[in-house]
Amino acid sequence: MFGIFKKKTEVEVLQKKYEKLMSQWHKLSSINRAESDKKYAEAEEVLKKIEAIQEN
């Protein structure tokens, strides 16, 4: 019940963004290869940020 008011950590926010980008990448992979590659690159950057935060 009180989890509603809990502020998300930076890692949680980035993980959600990563999941969204990977979903978009998957949808675009069969439609538009160039856009698909851009989404994948964005997702990889987010993943690198997540890994950097978790190392600290």
GROMACS .gro file of N, CA and C in nm:
model
  168
    1MET      N    1   0.082  -0.118   0.000
    1MET     CA    2   0.000   0.000   0.000
    1MET      C    3   0.086   0.125   0.000
    2PHE      N    4   0.190   0.126   0.080
    2PHE     CA    5   0.273   0.245   0.088
    2PHE      C    6   0.379   0.249  -0.022
    3GLY      N    7   0.388   0.144  -0.104
    3GLY     CA    8   0.480   0.141  -0.216
    3GLY      C    9   0.442   0.242  -0.324
    4ILE      N   10   0.320   0.292  -0.318
    4ILE     CA   11   0.273   0.389  -0.416
    4ILE      C   12   0.356   0.517  -0.407
    5PHE      N   13   0.396   0.553  -0.289
    5PHE     CA   14   0.465   0.680  -0.268
    5PHE      C   15   0.617   0.667  -0.276
    6LYS      N   16   0.665   0.545  -0.298
    6LYS     CA   17   0.809   0.521  -0.304
    6LYS      C   18   0.864   0.579  -0.434
    7LYS      N   19   0.969   0.657  -0.422
    7LYS     CA   20   1.031   0.716  -0.540
    7LYS      C   21   1.120   0.611  -0.605
    8LYS      N   22   1.114   0.604  -0.737
    8LYS     CA   23   1.194   0.506  -0.809
    8LYS      C   24   1.340   0.549  -0.812
    9THR      N   25   1.428   0.452  -0.804
    9THR     CA   26   1.570   0.481  -0.811
    9THR      C   27   1.607   0.508  -0.957
   10GLU      N   28   1.724   0.565  -0.976
   10GLU     CA   29   1.770   0.596  -1.111
   10GLU      C   30   1.783   0.469  -1.195
   11VAL      N   31   1.826   0.361  -1.131
   11VAL     CA   32   1.841   0.234  -1.202
   11VAL      C   33   1.704   0.182  -1.248
   12GLU      N   34   1.604   0.193  -1.162
   12GLU     CA   35   1.469   0.148  -1.199
   12GLU      C   36   1.415   0.228  -1.316
   13VAL      N   37   1.438   0.357  -1.317
   13VAL     CA   38   1.392   0.443  -1.426
   13VAL      C   39   1.463   0.404  -1.555
   14LEU      N   40   1.594   0.382  -1.547
   14LEU     CA   41   1.671   0.345  -1.665
   14LEU      C   42   1.632   0.206  -1.716
   15GLN      N   43   1.602   0.114  -1.626
   15GLN     CA   44   1.560  -0.019  -1.668
   15GLN      C   45   1.427  -0.014  -1.743
   16LYS      N   46   1.338   0.069  -1.695
   16LYS     CA   47   1.209   0.085  -1.762
   16LYS      C   48   1.229   0.144  -1.902
   17LYS      N   49   1.318   0.243  -1.912
   17LYS     CA   50   1.348   0.304  -2.041
   17LYS      C   51   1.412   0.202  -2.135
   18TYR      N   52   1.501   0.119  -2.081
   18TYR     CA   53   1.567   0.016  -2.160
   18TYR      C   54   1.464  -0.084  -2.215
   19GLU      N   55   1.373  -0.127  -2.130
   19GLU     CA   56   1.269  -0.221  -2.173
   19GLU      C   57   1.183  -0.161  -2.283
   20LYS      N   58   1.150  -0.034  -2.270
   20LYS     CA   59   1.068   0.034  -2.371
   20LYS      C   60   1.143   0.042  -2.504
   21LEU      N   61   1.270   0.079  -2.499
   21LEU     CA   62   1.350   0.089  -2.621
   21LEU      C   63   1.366  -0.047  -2.689
   22MET      N   64   1.386  -0.151  -2.610
   22MET     CA   65   1.401  -0.285  -2.668
   22MET      C   66   1.270  -0.332  -2.731
   23SER      N   67   1.159  -0.295  -2.671
   23SER     CA   68   1.029  -0.329  -2.728
   23SER      C   69   1.010  -0.259  -2.862
   24GLN      N   70   1.045  -0.130  -2.867
   24GLN     CA   71   1.035  -0.054  -2.991
   24GLN      C   72   1.130  -0.110  -3.096
   25TRP      N   73   1.250  -0.147  -3.054
   25TRP     CA   74   1.348  -0.206  -3.145
   25TRP      C   75   1.292  -0.332  -3.209
   26HIS      N   76   1.232  -0.417  -3.128
   26HIS     CA   77   1.178  -0.543  -3.178
   26HIS      C   78   1.067  -0.519  -3.280
   27LYS      N   79   0.979  -0.425  -3.252
   27LYS     CA   80   0.870  -0.394  -3.344
   27LYS      C   81   0.923  -0.338  -3.476
   28LEU      N   82   1.023  -0.251  -3.467
   28LEU     CA   83   1.078  -0.189  -3.587
   28LEU      C   84   1.168  -0.283  -3.668
   29SER      N   85   1.216  -0.388  -3.607
   29SER     CA   86   1.313  -0.475  -3.675
   29SER      C   87   1.258  -0.537  -3.802
   30SER      N   88   1.129  -0.555  -3.810
   30SER     CA   89   1.071  -0.613  -3.931
   30SER      C   90   1.013  -0.508  -4.026
   31ILE      N   91   1.011  -0.383  -3.981
   31ILE     CA   92   0.950  -0.277  -4.062
   31ILE      C   93   1.056  -0.183  -4.122
   32ASN      N   94   1.140  -0.129  -4.034
   32ASN     CA   95   1.236  -0.028  -4.077
   32ASN      C   96   1.370  -0.057  -4.009
   33ARG      N   97   1.461  -0.113  -4.084
   33ARG     CA   98   1.588  -0.157  -4.028
   33ARG      C   99   1.671  -0.040  -3.974
   34ALA      N  100   1.673   0.073  -4.043
   34ALA     CA  101   1.754   0.187  -4.000
   34ALA      C  102   1.704   0.241  -3.865
   35GLU      N  103   1.575   0.258  -3.852
   35GLU     CA  104   1.518   0.305  -3.725
   35GLU      C  105   1.539   0.202  -3.615
   36SER      N  106   1.529   0.076  -3.653
   36SER     CA  107   1.552  -0.033  -3.557
   36SER      C  108   1.693  -0.025  -3.501
   37ASP      N  109   1.790  -0.001  -3.587
   37ASP     CA  110   1.930   0.010  -3.542
   37ASP      C  111   1.951   0.129  -3.449
   38LYS      N  112   1.881   0.239  -3.476
   38LYS     CA  113   1.890   0.356  -3.388
   38LYS      C  114   1.836   0.326  -3.249
   39LYS      N  115   1.722   0.259  -3.243
   39LYS     CA  116   1.663   0.224  -3.113
   39LYS      C  117   1.754   0.129  -3.036
   40TYR      N  118   1.816   0.035  -3.109
   40TYR     CA  119   1.906  -0.059  -3.044
   40TYR      C  120   2.027   0.013  -2.987
   41ALA      N  121   2.079   0.111  -3.061
   41ALA     CA  122   2.194   0.189  -3.013
   41ALA      C  123   2.156   0.269  -2.888
   42GLU      N  124   2.038   0.327  -2.888
   42GLU     CA  125   1.991   0.401  -2.771
   42GLU      C  126   1.978   0.308  -2.650
   43ALA      N  127   1.925   0.189  -2.674
   43ALA     CA  128   1.908   0.092  -2.566
   43ALA      C  129   2.044   0.050  -2.510
   44GLU      N  130   2.142   0.034  -2.595
   44GLU     CA  131   2.276  -0.003  -2.550
   44GLU      C  132   2.338   0.106  -2.463
   45GLU      N  133   2.315   0.233  -2.497
   45GLU     CA  134   2.365   0.344  -2.418
   45GLU      C  135   2.301   0.343  -2.279
   46VAL      N  136   2.173   0.317  -2.274
   46VAL     CA  137   2.101   0.311  -2.145
   46VAL      C  138   2.156   0.195  -2.062
   47LEU      N  139   2.180   0.082  -2.128
   47LEU     CA  140   2.235  -0.034  -2.058
   47LEU      C  141   2.372  -0.004  -2.000
   48LYS      N  142   2.454   0.069  -2.074
   48LYS     CA  143   2.587   0.107  -2.023
   48LYS      C  144   2.575   0.196  -1.899
   49LYS      N  145   2.477   0.287  -1.899
   49LYS     CA  146   2.454   0.372  -1.784
   49LYS      C  147   2.413   0.290  -1.662
   50ILE      N  148   2.325   0.193  -1.686
   50ILE     CA  149   2.280   0.106  -1.577
   50ILE      C  150   2.398   0.030  -1.518
   51GLU      N  151   2.481  -0.026  -1.603
   51GLU     CA  152   2.598  -0.102  -1.558
   51GLU      C  153   2.695  -0.014  -1.480
   52ALA      N  154   2.714   0.111  -1.528
   52ALA     CA  155   2.805   0.203  -1.460
   52ALA      C  156   2.754   0.237  -1.319
   53ILE      N  157   2.625   0.256  -1.307
   53ILE     CA  158   2.567   0.287  -1.177
   53ILE      C  159   2.578   0.168  -1.083
   54GLN      N  160   2.554   0.048  -1.135
   54GLN     CA  161   2.560  -0.070  -1.052
   54GLN      C  162   2.702  -0.104  -1.007
   55GLU      N  163   2.802  -0.060  -1.081
   55GLU     CA  164   2.942  -0.084  -1.041
   55GLU      C  165   2.979  -0.002  -0.919
   56ASN      N  166   2.917   0.113  -0.903
   56ASN     CA  167   2.950   0.202  -0.791
   56ASN      C  168   2.885   0.159  -0.665
   0.00000   0.00000   0.00000
